[in-house]
mmCIF file of C-alpha atoms and ligand atoms in Angstrom:
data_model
loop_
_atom_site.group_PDB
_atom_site.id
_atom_site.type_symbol
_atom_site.label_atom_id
_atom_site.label_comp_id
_atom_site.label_asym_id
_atom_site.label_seq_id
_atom_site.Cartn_x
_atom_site.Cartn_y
_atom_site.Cartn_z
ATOM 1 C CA UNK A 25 13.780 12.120 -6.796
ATOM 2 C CA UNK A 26 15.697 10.842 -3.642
ATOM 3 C CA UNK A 27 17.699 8.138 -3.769
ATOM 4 C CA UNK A 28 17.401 4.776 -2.157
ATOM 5 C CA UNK A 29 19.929 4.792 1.128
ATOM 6 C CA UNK A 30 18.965 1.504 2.947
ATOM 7 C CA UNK A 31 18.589 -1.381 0.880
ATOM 8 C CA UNK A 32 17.594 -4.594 2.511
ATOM 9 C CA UNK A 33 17.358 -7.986 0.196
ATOM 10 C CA UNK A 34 15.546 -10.490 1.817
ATOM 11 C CA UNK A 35 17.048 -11.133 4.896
ATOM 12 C CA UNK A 36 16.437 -13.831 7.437
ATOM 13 C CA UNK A 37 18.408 -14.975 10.504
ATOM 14 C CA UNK A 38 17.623 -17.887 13.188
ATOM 15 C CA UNK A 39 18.533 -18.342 16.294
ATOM 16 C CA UNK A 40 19.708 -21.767 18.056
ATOM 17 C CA UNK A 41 18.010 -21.944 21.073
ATOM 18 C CA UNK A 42 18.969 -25.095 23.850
ATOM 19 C CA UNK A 43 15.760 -26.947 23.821
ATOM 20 C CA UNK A 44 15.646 -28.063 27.242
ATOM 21 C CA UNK A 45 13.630 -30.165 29.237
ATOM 22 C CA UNK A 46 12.675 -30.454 32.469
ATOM 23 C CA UNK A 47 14.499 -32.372 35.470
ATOM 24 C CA UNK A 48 18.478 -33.194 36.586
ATOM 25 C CA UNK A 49 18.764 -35.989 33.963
ATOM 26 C CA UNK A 50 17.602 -34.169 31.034
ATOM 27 C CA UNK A 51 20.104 -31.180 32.218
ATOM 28 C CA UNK A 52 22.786 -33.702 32.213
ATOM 29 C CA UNK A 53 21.419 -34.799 28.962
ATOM 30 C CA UNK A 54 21.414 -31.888 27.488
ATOM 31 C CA UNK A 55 25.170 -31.309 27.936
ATOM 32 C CA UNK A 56 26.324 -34.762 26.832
ATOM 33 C CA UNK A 57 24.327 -34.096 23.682
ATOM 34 C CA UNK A 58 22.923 -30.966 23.445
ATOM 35 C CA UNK A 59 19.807 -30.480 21.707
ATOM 36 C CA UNK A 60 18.688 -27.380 19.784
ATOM 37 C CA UNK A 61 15.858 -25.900 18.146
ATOM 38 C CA UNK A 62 16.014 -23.401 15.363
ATOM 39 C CA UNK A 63 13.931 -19.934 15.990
ATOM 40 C CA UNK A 64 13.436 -17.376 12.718
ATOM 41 C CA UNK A 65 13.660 -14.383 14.405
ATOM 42 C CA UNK A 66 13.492 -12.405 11.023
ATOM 43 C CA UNK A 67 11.652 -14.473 8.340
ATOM 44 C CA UNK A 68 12.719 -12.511 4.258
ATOM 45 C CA UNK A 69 12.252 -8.835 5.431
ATOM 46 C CA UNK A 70 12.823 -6.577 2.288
ATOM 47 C CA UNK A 71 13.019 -2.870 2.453
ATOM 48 C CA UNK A 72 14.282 0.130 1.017
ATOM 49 C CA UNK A 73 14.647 3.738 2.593
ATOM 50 C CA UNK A 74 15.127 6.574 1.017
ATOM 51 C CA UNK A 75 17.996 9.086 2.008
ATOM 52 C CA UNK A 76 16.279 11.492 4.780
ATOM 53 C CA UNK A 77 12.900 9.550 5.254
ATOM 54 C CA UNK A 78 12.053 8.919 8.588
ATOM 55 C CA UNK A 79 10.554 5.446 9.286
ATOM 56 C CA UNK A 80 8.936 3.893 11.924
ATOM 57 C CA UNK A 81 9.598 -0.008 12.686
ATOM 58 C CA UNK A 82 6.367 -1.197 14.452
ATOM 59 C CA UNK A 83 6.170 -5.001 15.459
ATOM 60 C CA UNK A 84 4.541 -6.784 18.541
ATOM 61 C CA UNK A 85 6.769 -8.074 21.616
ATOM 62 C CA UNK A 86 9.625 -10.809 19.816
ATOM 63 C CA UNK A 87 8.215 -9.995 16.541
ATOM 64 C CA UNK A 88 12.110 -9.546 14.960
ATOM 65 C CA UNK A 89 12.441 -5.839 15.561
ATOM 66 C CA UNK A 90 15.611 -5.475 17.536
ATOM 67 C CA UNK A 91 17.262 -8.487 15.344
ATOM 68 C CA UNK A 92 16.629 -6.700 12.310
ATOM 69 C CA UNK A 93 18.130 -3.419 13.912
ATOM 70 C CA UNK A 94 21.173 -5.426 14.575
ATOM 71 C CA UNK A 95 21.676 -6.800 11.257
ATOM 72 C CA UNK A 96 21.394 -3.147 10.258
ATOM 73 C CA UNK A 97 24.463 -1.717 12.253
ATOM 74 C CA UNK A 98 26.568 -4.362 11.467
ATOM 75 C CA UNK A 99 26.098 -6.082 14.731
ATOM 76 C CA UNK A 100 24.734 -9.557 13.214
ATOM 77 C CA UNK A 101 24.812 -10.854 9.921
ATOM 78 C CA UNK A 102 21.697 -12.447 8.747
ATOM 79 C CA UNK A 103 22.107 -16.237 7.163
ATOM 80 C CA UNK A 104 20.102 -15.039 3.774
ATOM 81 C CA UNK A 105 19.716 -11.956 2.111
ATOM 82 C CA UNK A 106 21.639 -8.845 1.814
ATOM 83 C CA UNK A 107 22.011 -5.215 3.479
ATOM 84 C CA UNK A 108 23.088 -2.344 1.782
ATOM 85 C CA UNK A 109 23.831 1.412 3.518
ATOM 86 C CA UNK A 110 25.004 3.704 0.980
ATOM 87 C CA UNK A 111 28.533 1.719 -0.145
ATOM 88 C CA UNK A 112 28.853 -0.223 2.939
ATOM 89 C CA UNK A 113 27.917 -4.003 3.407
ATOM 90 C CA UNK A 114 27.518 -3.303 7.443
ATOM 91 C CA UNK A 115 28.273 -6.903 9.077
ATOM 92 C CA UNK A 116 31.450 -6.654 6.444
ATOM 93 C CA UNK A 117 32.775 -3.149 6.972
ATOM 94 C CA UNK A 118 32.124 -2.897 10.588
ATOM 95 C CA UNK A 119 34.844 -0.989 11.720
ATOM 96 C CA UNK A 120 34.545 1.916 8.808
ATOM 97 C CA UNK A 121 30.769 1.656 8.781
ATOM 98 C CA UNK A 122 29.961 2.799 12.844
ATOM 99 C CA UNK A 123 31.461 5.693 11.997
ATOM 100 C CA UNK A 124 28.780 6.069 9.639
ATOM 101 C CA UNK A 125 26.090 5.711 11.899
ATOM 102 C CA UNK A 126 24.467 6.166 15.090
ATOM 103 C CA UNK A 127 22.785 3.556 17.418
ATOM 104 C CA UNK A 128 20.819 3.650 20.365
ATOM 105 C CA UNK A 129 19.309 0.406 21.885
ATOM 106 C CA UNK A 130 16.866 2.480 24.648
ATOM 107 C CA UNK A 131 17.164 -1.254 26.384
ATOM 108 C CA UNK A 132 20.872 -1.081 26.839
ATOM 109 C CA UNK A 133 22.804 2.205 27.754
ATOM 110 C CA UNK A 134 26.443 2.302 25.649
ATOM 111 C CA UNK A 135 27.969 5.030 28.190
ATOM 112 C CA UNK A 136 30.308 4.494 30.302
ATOM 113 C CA UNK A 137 28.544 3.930 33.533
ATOM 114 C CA UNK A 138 30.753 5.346 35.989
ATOM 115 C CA UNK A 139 31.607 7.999 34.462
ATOM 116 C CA UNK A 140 30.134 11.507 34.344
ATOM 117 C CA UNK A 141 27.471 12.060 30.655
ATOM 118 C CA UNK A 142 30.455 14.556 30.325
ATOM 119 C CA UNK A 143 33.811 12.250 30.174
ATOM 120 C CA UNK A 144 31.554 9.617 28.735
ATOM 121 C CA UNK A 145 31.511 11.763 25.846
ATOM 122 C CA UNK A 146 34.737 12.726 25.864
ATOM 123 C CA UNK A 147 36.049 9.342 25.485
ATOM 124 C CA UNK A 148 33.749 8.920 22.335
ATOM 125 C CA UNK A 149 35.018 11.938 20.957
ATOM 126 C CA UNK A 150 37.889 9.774 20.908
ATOM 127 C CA UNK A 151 37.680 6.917 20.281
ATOM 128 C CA UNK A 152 35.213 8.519 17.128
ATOM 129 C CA UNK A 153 38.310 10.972 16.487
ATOM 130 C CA UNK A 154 35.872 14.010 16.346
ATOM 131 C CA UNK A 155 37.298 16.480 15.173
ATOM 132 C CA UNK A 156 37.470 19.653 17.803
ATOM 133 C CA UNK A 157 35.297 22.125 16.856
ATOM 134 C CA UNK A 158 33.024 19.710 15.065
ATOM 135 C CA UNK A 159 32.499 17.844 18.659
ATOM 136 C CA UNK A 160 32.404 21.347 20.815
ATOM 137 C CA UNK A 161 29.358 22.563 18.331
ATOM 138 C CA UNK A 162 27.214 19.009 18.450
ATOM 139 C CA UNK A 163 27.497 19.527 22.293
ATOM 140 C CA UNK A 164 26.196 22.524 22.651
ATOM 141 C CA UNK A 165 23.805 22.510 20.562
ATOM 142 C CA UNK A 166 22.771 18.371 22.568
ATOM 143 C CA UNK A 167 22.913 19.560 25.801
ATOM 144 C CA UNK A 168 20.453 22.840 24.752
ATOM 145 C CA UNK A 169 18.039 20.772 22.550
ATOM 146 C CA UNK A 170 17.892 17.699 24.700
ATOM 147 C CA UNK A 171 18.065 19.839 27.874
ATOM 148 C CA UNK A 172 21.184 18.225 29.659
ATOM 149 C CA UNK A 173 22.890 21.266 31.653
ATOM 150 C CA UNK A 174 21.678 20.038 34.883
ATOM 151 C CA UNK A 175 23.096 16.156 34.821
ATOM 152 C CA UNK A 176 26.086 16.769 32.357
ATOM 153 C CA UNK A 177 28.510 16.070 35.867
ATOM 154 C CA UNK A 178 26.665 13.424 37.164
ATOM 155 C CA UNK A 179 28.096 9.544 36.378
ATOM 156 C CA UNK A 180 25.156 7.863 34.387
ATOM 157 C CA UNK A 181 24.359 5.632 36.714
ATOM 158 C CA UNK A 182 23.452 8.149 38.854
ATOM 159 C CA UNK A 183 20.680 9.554 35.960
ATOM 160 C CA UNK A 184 16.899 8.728 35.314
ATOM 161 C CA UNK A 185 15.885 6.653 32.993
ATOM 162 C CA UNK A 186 14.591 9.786 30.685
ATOM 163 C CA UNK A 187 18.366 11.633 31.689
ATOM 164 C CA UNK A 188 20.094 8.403 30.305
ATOM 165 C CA UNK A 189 18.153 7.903 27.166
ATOM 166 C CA UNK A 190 18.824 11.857 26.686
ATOM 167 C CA UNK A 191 22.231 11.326 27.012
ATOM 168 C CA UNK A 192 22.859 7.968 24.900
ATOM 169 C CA UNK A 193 20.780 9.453 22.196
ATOM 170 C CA UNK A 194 22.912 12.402 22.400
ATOM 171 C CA UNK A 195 26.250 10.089 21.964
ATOM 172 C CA UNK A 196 24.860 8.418 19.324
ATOM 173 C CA UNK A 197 25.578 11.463 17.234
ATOM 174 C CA UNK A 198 28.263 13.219 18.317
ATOM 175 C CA UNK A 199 30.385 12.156 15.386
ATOM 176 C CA UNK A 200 27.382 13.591 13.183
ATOM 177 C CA UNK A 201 26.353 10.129 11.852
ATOM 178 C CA UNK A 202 23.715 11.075 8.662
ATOM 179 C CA UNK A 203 22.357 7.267 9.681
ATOM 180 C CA UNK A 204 20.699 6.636 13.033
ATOM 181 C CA UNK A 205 19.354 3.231 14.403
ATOM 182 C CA UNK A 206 17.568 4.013 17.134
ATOM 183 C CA UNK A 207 15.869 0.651 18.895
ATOM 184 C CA UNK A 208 12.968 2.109 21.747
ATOM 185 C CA UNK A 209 14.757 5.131 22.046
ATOM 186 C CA UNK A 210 11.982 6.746 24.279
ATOM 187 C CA UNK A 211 11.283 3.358 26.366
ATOM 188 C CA UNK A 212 10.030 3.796 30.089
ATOM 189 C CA UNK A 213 10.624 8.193 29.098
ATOM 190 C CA UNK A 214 7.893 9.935 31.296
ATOM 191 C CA UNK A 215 5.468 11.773 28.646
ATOM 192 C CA UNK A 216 7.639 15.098 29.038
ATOM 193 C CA UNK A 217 10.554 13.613 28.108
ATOM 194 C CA UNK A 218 8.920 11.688 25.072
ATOM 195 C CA UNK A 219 8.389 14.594 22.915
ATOM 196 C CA UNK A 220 11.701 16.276 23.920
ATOM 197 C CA UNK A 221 13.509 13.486 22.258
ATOM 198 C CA UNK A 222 10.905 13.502 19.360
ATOM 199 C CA UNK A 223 11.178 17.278 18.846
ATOM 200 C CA UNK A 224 15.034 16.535 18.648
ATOM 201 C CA UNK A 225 14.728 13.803 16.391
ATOM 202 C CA UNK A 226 12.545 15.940 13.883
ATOM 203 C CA UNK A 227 14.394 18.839 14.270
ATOM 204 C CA UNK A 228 17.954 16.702 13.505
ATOM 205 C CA UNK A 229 16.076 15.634 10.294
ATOM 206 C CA UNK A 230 15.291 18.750 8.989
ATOM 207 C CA UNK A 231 18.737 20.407 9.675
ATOM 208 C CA UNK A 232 20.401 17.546 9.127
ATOM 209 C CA UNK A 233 18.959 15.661 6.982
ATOM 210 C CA UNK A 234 19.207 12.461 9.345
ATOM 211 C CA UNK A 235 17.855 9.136 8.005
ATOM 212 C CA UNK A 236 16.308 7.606 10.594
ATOM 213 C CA UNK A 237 14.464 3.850 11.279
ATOM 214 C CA UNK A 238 12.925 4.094 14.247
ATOM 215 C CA UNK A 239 11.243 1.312 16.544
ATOM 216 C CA UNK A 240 8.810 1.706 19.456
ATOM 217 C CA UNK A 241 5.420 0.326 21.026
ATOM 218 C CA UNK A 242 4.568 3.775 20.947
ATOM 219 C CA UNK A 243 2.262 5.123 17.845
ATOM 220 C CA UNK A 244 2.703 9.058 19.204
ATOM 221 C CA UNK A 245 6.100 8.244 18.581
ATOM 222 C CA UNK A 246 5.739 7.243 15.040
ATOM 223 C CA UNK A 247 2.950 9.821 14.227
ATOM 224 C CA UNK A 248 5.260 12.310 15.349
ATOM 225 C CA UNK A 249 8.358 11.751 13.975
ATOM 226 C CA UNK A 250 7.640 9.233 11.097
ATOM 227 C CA UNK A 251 6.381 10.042 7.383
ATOM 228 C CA UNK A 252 6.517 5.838 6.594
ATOM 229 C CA UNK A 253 6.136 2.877 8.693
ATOM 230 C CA UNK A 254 7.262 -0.769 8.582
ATOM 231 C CA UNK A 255 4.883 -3.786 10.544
ATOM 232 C CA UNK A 256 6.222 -7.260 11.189
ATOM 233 C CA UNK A 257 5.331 -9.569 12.485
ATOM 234 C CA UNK A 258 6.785 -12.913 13.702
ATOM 235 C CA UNK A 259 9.864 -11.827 11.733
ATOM 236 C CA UNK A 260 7.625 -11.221 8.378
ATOM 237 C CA UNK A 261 6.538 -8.006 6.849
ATOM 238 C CA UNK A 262 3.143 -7.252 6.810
ATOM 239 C CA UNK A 263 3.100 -3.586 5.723
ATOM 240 C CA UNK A 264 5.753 -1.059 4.102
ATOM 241 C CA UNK A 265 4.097 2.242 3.239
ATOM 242 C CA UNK A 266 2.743 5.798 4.659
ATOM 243 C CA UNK A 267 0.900 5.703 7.812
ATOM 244 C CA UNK A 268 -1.591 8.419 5.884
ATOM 245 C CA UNK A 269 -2.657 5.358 3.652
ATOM 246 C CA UNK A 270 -2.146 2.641 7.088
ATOM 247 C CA UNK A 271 -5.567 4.843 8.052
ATOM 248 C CA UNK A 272 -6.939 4.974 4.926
ATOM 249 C CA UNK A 273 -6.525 1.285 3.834
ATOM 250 C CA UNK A 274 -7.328 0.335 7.801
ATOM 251 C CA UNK A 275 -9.488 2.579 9.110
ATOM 252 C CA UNK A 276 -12.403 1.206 8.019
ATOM 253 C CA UNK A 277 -14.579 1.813 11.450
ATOM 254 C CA UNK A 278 -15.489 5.031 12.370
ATOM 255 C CA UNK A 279 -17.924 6.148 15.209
ATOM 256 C CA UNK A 280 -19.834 9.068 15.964
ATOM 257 C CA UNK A 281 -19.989 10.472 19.135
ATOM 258 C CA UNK A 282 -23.654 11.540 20.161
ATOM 259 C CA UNK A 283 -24.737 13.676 23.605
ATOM 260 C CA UNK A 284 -28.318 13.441 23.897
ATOM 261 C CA UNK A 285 -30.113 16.199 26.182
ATOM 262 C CA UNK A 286 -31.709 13.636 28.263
ATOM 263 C CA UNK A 287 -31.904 9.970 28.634
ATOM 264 C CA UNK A 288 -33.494 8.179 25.515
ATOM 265 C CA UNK A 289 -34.808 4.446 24.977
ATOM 266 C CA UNK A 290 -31.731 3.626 22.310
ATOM 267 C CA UNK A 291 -33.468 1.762 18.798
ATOM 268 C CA UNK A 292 -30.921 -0.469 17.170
ATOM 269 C CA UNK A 293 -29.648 0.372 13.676
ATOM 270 C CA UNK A 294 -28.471 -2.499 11.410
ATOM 271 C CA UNK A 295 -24.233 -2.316 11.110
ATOM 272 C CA UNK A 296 -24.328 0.001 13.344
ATOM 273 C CA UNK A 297 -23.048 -1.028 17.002
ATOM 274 C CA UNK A 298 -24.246 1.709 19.674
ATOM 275 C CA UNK A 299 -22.317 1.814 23.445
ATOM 276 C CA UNK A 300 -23.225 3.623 26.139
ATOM 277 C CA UNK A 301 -20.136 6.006 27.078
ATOM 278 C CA UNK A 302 -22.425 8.381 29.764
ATOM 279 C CA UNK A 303 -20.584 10.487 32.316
ATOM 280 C CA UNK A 304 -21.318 12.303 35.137
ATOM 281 C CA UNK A 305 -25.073 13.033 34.237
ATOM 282 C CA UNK A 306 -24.580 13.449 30.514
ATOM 283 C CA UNK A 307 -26.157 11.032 28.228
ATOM 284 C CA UNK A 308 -23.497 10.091 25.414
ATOM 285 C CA UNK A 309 -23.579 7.774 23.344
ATOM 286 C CA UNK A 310 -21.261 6.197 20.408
ATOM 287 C CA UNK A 311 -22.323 4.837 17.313
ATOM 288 C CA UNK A 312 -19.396 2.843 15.240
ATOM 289 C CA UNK A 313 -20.086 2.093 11.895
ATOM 290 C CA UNK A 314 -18.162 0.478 8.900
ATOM 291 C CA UNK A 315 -17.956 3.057 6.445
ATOM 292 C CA UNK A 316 -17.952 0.697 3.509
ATOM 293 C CA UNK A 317 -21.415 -0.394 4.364
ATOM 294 C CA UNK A 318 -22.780 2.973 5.555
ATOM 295 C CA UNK A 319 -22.330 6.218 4.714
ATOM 296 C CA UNK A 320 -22.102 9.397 7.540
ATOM 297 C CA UNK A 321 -24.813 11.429 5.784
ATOM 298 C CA UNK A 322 -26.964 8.040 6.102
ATOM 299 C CA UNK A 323 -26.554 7.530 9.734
ATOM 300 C CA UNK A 324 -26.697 10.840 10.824
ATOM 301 C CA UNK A 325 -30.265 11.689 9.237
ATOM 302 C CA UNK A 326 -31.015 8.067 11.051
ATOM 303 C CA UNK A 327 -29.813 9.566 14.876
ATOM 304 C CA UNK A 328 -30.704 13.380 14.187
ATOM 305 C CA UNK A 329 -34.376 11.991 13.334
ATOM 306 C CA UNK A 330 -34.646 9.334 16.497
ATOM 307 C CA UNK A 331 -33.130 11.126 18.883
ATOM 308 C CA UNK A 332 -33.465 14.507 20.094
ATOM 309 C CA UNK A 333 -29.583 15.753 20.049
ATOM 310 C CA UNK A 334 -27.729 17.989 21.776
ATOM 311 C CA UNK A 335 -24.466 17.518 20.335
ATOM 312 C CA UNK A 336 -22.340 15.154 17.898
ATOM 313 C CA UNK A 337 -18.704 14.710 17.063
ATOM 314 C CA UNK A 338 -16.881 12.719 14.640
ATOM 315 C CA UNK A 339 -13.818 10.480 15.852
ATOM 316 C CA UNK A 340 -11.563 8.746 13.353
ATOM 317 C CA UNK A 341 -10.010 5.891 14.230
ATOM 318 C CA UNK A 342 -6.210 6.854 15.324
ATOM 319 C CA UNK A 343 -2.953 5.032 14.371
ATOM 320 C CA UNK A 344 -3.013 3.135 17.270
ATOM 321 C CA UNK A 345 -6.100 1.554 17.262
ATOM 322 C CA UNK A 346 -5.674 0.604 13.680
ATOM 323 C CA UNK A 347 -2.050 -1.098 14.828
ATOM 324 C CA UNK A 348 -3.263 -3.028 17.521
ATOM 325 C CA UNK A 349 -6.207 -4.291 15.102
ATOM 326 C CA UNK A 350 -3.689 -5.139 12.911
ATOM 327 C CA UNK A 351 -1.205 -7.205 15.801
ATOM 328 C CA UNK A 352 -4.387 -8.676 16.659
ATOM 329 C CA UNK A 353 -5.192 -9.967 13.286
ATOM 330 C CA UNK A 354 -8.778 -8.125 13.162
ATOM 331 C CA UNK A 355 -7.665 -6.683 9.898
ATOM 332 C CA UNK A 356 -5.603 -8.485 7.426
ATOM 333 C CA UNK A 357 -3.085 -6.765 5.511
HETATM 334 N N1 ATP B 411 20.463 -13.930 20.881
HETATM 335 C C1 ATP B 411 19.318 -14.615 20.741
HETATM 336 N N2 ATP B 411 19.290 -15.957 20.950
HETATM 337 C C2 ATP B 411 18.159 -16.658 20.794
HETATM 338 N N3 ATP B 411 16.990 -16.118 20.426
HETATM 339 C C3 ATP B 411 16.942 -14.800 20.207
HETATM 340 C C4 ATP B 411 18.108 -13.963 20.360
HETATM 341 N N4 ATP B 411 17.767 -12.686 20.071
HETATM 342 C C5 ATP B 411 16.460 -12.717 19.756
HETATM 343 N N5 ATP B 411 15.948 -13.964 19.845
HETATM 344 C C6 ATP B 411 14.570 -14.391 19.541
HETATM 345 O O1 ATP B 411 14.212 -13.848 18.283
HETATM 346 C C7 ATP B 411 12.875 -13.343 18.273
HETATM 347 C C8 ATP B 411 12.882 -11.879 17.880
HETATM 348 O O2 ATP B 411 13.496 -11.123 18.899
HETATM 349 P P1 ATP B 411 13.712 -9.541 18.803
HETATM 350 O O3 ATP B 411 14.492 -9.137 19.995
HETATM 351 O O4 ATP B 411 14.247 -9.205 17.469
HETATM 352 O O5 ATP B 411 12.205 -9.008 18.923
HETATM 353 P P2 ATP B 411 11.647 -7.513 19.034
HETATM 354 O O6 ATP B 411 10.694 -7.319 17.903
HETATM 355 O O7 ATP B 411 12.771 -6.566 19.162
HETATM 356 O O8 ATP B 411 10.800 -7.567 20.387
HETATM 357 P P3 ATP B 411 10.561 -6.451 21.534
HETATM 358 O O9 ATP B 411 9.450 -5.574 21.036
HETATM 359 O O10 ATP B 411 10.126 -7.268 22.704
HETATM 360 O O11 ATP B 411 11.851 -5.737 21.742
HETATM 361 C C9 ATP B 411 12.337 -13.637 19.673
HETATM 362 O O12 ATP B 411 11.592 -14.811 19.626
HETATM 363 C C10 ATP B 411 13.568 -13.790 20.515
HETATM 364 O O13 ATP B 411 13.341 -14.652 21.580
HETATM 365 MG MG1 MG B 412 13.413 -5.264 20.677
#
């Protein structure tokens, strides 16, 4: 049985946001007597993660994501509720607990940024105080995984956007944190440099048996690297549990993909909706269906003995299209 690493009580946190109006007087207003509004970024989130499970932390744009990240490395400390990583309280032990762990905001590089990805490091190994060989090893083995020979002397201003991720990833562990944080880690990374940093982050967690919470917009990311994922939404949770049972709790809709071998008058079916998805000179056709209220075997005797077919595929519904059902509110949770 693994034990439970991350243990998160019911935490909220608002933020006080000026509410300002309009115009020179209300500005002047506003800072004789300033006037706030209280926003709940994170709304009683409660979680657990185990030590070494990889989980994804899915939420629309503002949904409480990157707040809840914060709370997590000791950053913020939320106004109710608790956090708990291994024996540290994070927002109490601050200074012994970023040793502890590794952070990446993908938003917001933490190198140095006029200094080469090299000496950037160097001064972490420092201010970290790596030890030697420990720090020499990580390195190598960094700049080989994540591919970094070529920029390693270049100041990090200087790098792409998929170089600097590469590298602040990359500092995030030097000090071989067994925690990492990492907040959009693969944000505006060409598709190339997408799955080199998710082939490093699943290779880190088998070797080193990294714990990892993980958010993104994108599901390849999750399916990837993730076993579990977390949804909120407008700083609530709406789902904590394995994406294999997100798609079979969610993916109710399935569709079959049908090529005719020439054009056919298309009969309605009842449930069944049927869109024309013809290229070039083929005639294909997809039939979604809810497969509570039909069953495959059902509506395929239905099309195989209407139509004259060529050929026919069957397309469950992927991750992402059962996430952005769910963010839209077509399927309640
Ligand atoms: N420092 C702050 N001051 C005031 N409001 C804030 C602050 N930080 C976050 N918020 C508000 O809290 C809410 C949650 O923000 P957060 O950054 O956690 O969202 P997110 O899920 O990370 O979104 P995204 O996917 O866009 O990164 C938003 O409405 C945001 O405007
Ligand atoms: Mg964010």
């Amino acid at each position: 049985m693994e034990d439970v690493l991350i243990k998160v009580n019911h935490i909220s946190k608002s933020f006080r946001i000026a509410k300002q109006k309009q115009g020179i007087i209300n500005a002047v207003k506003q800072m004789i007597k300033p006037n706030y509004i209280l926003k709940k970024a994170v709304d009683d989130i409660n979680f657990t993660i185990k030590e070494g499970e990889m989980v994804g932390f899915l939420g629309p744009n503002g949904s409480g994501k990157s707040t809840t990240v914060k709370m997590l490395s000791g950053i913020l400390h939320p106004d109710q509720g608790s956090i708990e990583v291994g024996d540290f309280i994070p927002y109490r032990d601050r200074k012994k607990y970023v040793s502890q762990i590794g952070v990446v905001f993908g938003q917001k590089s933490q190198l140095a940024w006029d200094l080469p990805v090299l000496e950037s490091f160097d001064l972490l190994k420092h201010i970290y105080r790596i030890e030697e060989k420990k720090y020499q090893d990580n390195l190598e083995r960094f700049v080989t995984l994540l591919d970094m020979k070529d920029f390693l002397l270049q100041p990090v201003r200087q790098l792409s956007l998929g170089q600097r991720m590469r590298a602040d990833i990359a500092a995030s562990l030097l000090h071989s944190p067994k925690i990492v944080f990492f907040d959009e880690p693969t944000i505006g990374v060409d598709v190339v440099g997408k799955e080199k940093i998710r082939e490093f982050i699943v290779e880190l967690n088998k070797t080193d048996r990294i714990t990892m919470l993980f958010t993104t917009h994108d599901m390849q990311d999750i399916e990837k690297t993730c076993d579990k994922a977390i949804i909120i939404d407008h700083g609530t949770m709406i789902y904590d549990g394995t994406l294999a049972s997100i798609k079979e709790r969610f993916g109710n809709t399935k569709q079959i993909e049908v090529t005719m071998d020439q054009h056919q008058e298309i009969v309605t079916i009842e449930n069944v909706s049927i869109e024309n998805v013809s290229q070039q000179g083929d005639f294909k056709y997809r039939f979604s269906y809810e497969k509570n209220k039909i069953s495959l075997d059902w509506l395929m005797k239905e099309i195989l003995s209407t139509y004259s077919v060529k050929d026919f595929s069957i397309i469950e519904p992927g991750i992402e299209s059962i996430i952005r059902k769910i963010y839209e509110g077509q399927v309640m949770i």
